[in-house]
Amino acid sequence: MAITLTVIYALATLFSHIHDTNARAVIVSPMDPIIAAGSDLNLTCTLDASTTYTSRDIIWTTSFGKDTDRIDPSQIDIISDSEAMLRLQNLTMANYKDRYHCYLPDSSWHGTYVYVGMAPTKPTLNCFSTNIIDYWCEWSKTENTNLKDAYTFEYEYKKSWRTCPEKVGEFRCNINSANNPGIPHRTRVTVTNLFGKASTQINFDSYQGK
């Protein structure tokens, strides 16, 4: 009986070691990529040399919010015994922050988020004045890009461009008489993100109030 228990314990320890090894045996790359809408992306799942499995045993799933689906094998290429590649094509803005996982039959998964965004579109820009000399300009937030957009407002002063002297909130700039270069005024706002920039420029005549 003692020998039997010893054998059972040894087997249990071995299987536990194999499971623990496999639990750390996969890694997906690239991690948390940011790509432009309409682009393709390849994700690679790589096995650690210690695992007893091959890349043909890798399981791919994807999560959309709370839902998790297994990925069709037709999207997966076997690169080698240790690497499998998932092909994602023509990703759209709706795929923003989808999560993809790879794992082995008895292991925990390793996953990555995919962030899909686009270059900014032109913002609208309008300027107003109530006393001819002082004026303010307002611009709109552009179409959602799924990315962090940075807005820069500028006005022309003595043939050079200067940034906003008095910003009010995120989408307004006040220009007082001390910074007033004369009439008419040239102003512009530029929005920039990882994939590009867009700018809108207008000539503003404060005598006409627009």
Tab-separated table of C-alpha atoms in Angstrom:
chain	number	residue	atom	x	y	z
A	1	MET	CA	0.000	0.000	0.000
A	2	ALA	CA	2.842	2.383	0.894
A	3	ILE	CA	4.477	1.758	-2.500
A	4	THR	CA	1.188	2.371	-4.335
A	5	LEU	CA	0.618	5.635	-2.490
A	6	THR	CA	4.165	6.687	-3.249
A	7	VAL	CA	3.648	6.021	-6.955
A	8	ILE	CA	0.329	7.892	-6.990
A	9	TYR	CA	1.924	10.826	-5.201
A	10	ALA	CA	4.831	10.848	-7.677
A	11	LEU	CA	2.466	10.809	-10.672
A	12	ALA	CA	0.336	13.564	-9.172
A	13	THR	CA	3.441	15.657	-8.584
A	14	LEU	CA	4.572	15.064	-12.193
A	15	PHE	CA	1.201	16.031	-13.694
A	16	SER	CA	1.034	19.059	-11.426
A	17	HIS	CA	4.485	20.104	-12.620
A	18	ILE	CA	3.465	19.644	-16.264
A	19	HIS	CA	0.318	21.722	-15.730
A	20	ASP	CA	2.268	24.477	-13.966
A	21	THR	CA	4.836	24.461	-16.748
A	22	ASN	CA	2.180	24.670	-19.451
A	23	ALA	CA	0.390	27.441	-17.566
A	24	ARG	CA	3.394	29.644	-18.311
A	25	ALA	CA	4.110	28.164	-21.717
A	26	VAL	CA	2.486	30.652	-24.137
A	27	ILE	CA	2.959	34.294	-24.973
A	28	VAL	CA	1.190	36.375	-27.611
A	29	SER	CA	2.776	39.270	-29.481
A	30	PRO	CA	2.700	42.117	-30.216
A	31	MET	CA	1.221	43.284	-26.942
A	32	ASP	CA	-1.569	45.869	-27.080
A	33	PRO	CA	-0.873	47.129	-30.631
A	34	ILE	CA	-2.443	50.330	-31.974
A	35	ILE	CA	-3.298	50.125	-35.688
A	36	ALA	CA	-5.104	52.255	-38.245
A	37	ALA	CA	-8.650	51.336	-39.256
A	38	GLY	CA	-8.673	49.253	-42.435
A	39	SER	CA	-5.317	47.660	-41.649
A	40	ASP	CA	-4.398	44.004	-41.258
A	41	LEU	CA	-2.654	42.586	-38.199
A	42	ASN	CA	-0.875	39.324	-37.433
A	43	LEU	CA	-0.705	38.068	-33.848
A	44	THR	CA	1.796	35.363	-32.973
A	45	CYS	CA	1.485	32.857	-30.142
A	46	THR	CA	4.813	31.350	-29.128
A	47	LEU	CA	5.363	28.256	-26.987
A	48	ASP	CA	8.029	28.026	-24.346
A	49	ALA	CA	10.612	25.296	-24.960
A	50	SER	CA	9.582	23.548	-21.733
A	51	THR	CA	6.053	22.681	-22.883
A	52	THR	CA	5.095	19.220	-24.048
A	53	TYR	CA	2.689	20.612	-26.670
A	54	THR	CA	3.204	21.926	-30.193
A	55	SER	CA	1.705	24.957	-31.918
A	56	ARG	CA	-1.044	22.755	-33.387
A	57	ASP	CA	-2.450	22.429	-29.864
A	58	ILE	CA	-2.837	26.189	-29.416
A	59	ILE	CA	-6.392	27.465	-28.975
A	60	TRP	CA	-7.295	31.025	-29.998
A	61	THR	CA	-10.289	32.926	-28.658
A	62	THR	CA	-11.487	36.504	-28.817
A	63	SER	CA	-13.503	38.602	-26.381
A	64	PHE	CA	-16.018	41.290	-27.319
A	65	GLY	CA	-17.136	42.821	-24.041
A	66	LYS	CA	-18.385	39.901	-21.936
A	67	ASP	CA	-18.673	37.458	-24.862
A	68	THR	CA	-15.862	35.049	-25.719
A	69	ASP	CA	-15.738	33.136	-29.010
A	70	ARG	CA	-13.365	30.542	-30.357
A	71	ILE	CA	-11.615	31.715	-33.514
A	72	ASP	CA	-12.100	29.797	-36.762
A	73	PRO	CA	-9.010	27.669	-37.576
A	74	SER	CA	-9.026	29.083	-41.134
A	75	GLN	CA	-7.623	32.331	-39.668
A	76	ILE	CA	-4.666	30.541	-38.079
A	77	ASP	CA	-1.362	29.630	-39.722
A	78	ILE	CA	1.111	27.169	-38.217
A	79	ILE	CA	4.503	28.830	-38.579
A	80	SER	CA	6.566	26.183	-36.790
A	81	ASP	CA	6.226	23.626	-34.005
A	82	SER	CA	6.485	26.489	-31.524
A	83	GLU	CA	4.623	29.317	-33.289
A	84	ALA	CA	1.071	29.856	-34.540
A	85	MET	CA	-0.113	33.056	-36.182
A	86	LEU	CA	-3.587	34.577	-36.134
A	87	ARG	CA	-4.471	36.685	-39.193
A	88	LEU	CA	-6.789	39.639	-38.622
A	89	GLN	CA	-7.863	41.508	-41.744
A	90	ASN	CA	-9.449	44.905	-42.407
A	91	LEU	CA	-9.998	45.794	-38.775
A	92	THR	CA	-12.579	48.524	-38.273
A	93	MET	CA	-13.302	51.142	-35.646
A	94	ALA	CA	-15.846	48.707	-34.200
A	95	ASN	CA	-12.959	46.368	-33.321
A	96	TYR	CA	-11.541	48.913	-30.882
A	97	LYS	CA	-10.167	47.204	-27.780
A	98	ASP	CA	-11.090	43.673	-28.829
A	99	ARG	CA	-9.071	41.138	-26.866
A	100	TYR	CA	-7.391	38.048	-28.310
A	101	HIS	CA	-6.088	35.106	-26.295
A	102	CYS	CA	-4.035	32.001	-26.974
A	103	TYR	CA	-3.657	29.055	-24.634
A	104	LEU	CA	-3.044	25.314	-24.428
A	105	PRO	CA	-5.628	22.677	-23.417
A	106	ASP	CA	-4.554	22.632	-19.754
A	107	SER	CA	-3.069	26.105	-19.354
A	108	SER	CA	-4.131	29.605	-18.518
A	109	TRP	CA	-4.399	31.999	-21.449
A	110	HIS	CA	-2.208	34.884	-22.499
A	111	GLY	CA	-3.942	37.791	-24.197
A	112	THR	CA	-3.542	41.165	-25.832
A	113	TYR	CA	-5.831	44.089	-26.579
A	114	VAL	CA	-5.998	45.484	-30.105
A	115	TYR	CA	-6.662	49.215	-30.393
A	116	VAL	CA	-8.027	50.442	-33.733
A	117	GLY	CA	-8.094	54.152	-34.528
A	118	MET	CA	-7.900	56.661	-37.352
A	119	ALA	CA	-6.365	60.004	-38.263
A	120	PRO	CA	-8.395	63.059	-37.194
A	121	THR	CA	-10.791	64.917	-39.456
A	122	LYS	CA	-10.890	68.704	-39.788
A	123	PRO	CA	-12.489	70.497	-36.838
A	124	THR	CA	-14.885	73.385	-37.288
A	125	LEU	CA	-13.613	76.811	-36.180
A	126	ASN	CA	-15.562	80.012	-35.546
A	127	CYS	CA	-14.540	83.366	-34.071
A	128	PHE	CA	-16.657	86.103	-32.498
A	129	SER	CA	-16.278	89.681	-31.229
A	130	THR	CA	-18.495	92.149	-29.402
A	131	ASN	CA	-16.180	95.171	-29.283
A	132	ILE	CA	-14.052	94.870	-32.466
A	133	ILE	CA	-10.728	94.710	-30.588
A	134	ASP	CA	-11.180	91.685	-28.335
A	135	TYR	CA	-12.404	88.388	-29.762
A	136	TRP	CA	-12.659	84.712	-29.001
A	137	CYS	CA	-12.601	81.562	-31.077
A	138	GLU	CA	-14.298	78.230	-30.543
A	139	TRP	CA	-13.693	74.913	-32.233
A	140	SER	CA	-15.392	71.555	-32.175
A	141	LYS	CA	-14.192	68.114	-31.209
A	142	THR	CA	-13.585	66.105	-34.359
A	143	GLU	CA	-15.155	62.796	-35.280
A	144	ASN	CA	-14.256	60.061	-32.784
A	145	THR	CA	-10.844	58.598	-33.619
A	146	ASN	CA	-10.576	56.095	-30.728
A	147	LEU	CA	-7.250	57.764	-29.930
A	148	LYS	CA	-5.968	60.616	-27.818
A	149	ASP	CA	-6.324	63.800	-29.881
A	150	ALA	CA	-4.364	66.979	-29.093
A	151	TYR	CA	-5.787	70.370	-30.151
A	152	THR	CA	-3.607	73.433	-30.797
A	153	PHE	CA	-5.095	76.878	-31.447
A	154	GLU	CA	-2.959	79.588	-33.065
A	155	TYR	CA	-3.447	83.142	-34.266
A	156	GLU	CA	-1.263	85.295	-36.487
A	157	TYR	CA	0.592	88.175	-34.839
A	158	LYS	CA	2.992	90.368	-36.838
A	159	LYS	CA	3.293	87.735	-39.560
A	160	SER	CA	4.102	84.916	-37.144
A	161	TRP	CA	1.870	82.293	-35.535
A	162	ARG	CA	1.376	82.303	-31.773
A	163	THR	CA	-0.408	79.846	-29.520
A	164	CYS	CA	-3.493	80.690	-27.495
A	165	PRO	CA	-2.782	83.311	-24.785
A	166	GLU	CA	-5.910	82.507	-22.737
A	167	LYS	CA	-7.514	79.125	-23.148
A	168	VAL	CA	-10.983	78.605	-21.703
A	169	GLY	CA	-11.866	74.951	-21.285
A	170	GLU	CA	-10.795	72.581	-24.042
A	171	PHE	CA	-12.334	74.232	-27.082
A	172	ARG	CA	-12.138	78.020	-26.658
A	173	CYS	CA	-9.463	80.730	-26.790
A	174	ASN	CA	-9.758	84.392	-25.788
A	175	ILE	CA	-7.580	87.026	-27.506
A	176	ASN	CA	-7.637	90.424	-25.796
A	177	SER	CA	-6.497	93.850	-27.030
A	178	ALA	CA	-2.919	93.297	-25.824
A	179	ASN	CA	-2.589	90.378	-28.230
A	180	ASN	CA	-4.704	91.825	-31.019
A	181	PRO	CA	-2.632	92.126	-34.209
A	182	GLY	CA	-5.174	94.144	-36.151
A	183	ILE	CA	-7.979	93.428	-38.558
A	184	PRO	CA	-8.693	91.043	-40.200
A	185	HIS	CA	-7.350	88.183	-38.068
A	186	ARG	CA	-6.016	84.827	-39.223
A	187	THR	CA	-6.626	81.942	-36.874
A	188	ARG	CA	-6.286	78.189	-37.073
A	189	VAL	CA	-6.777	75.066	-34.991
A	190	THR	CA	-4.907	71.807	-35.544
A	191	VAL	CA	-5.776	68.397	-34.143
A	192	THR	CA	-3.070	65.727	-33.994
A	193	ASN	CA	-2.920	62.072	-33.031
A	194	LEU	CA	-0.791	58.996	-33.664
A	195	PHE	CA	-1.979	58.599	-37.257
A	196	GLY	CA	-1.875	62.163	-38.541
A	197	LYS	CA	-3.222	65.677	-38.190
A	198	ALA	CA	-5.881	67.948	-39.644
A	199	SER	CA	-6.101	71.727	-39.574
A	200	THR	CA	-8.751	74.389	-40.165
A	201	GLN	CA	-7.834	78.026	-40.823
A	202	ILE	CA	-10.125	81.037	-41.157
A	203	ASN	CA	-9.805	84.781	-41.675
A	204	PHE	CA	-11.883	86.617	-39.099
A	205	ASP	CA	-13.042	90.217	-39.488
A	206	SER	CA	-14.083	91.527	-36.051
A	207	TYR	CA	-15.757	94.582	-37.683
A	208	GLN	CA	-18.310	92.152	-39.053
A	209	GLY	CA	-18.276	90.002	-35.945
A	210	LYS	CA	-17.392	86.876	-37.910
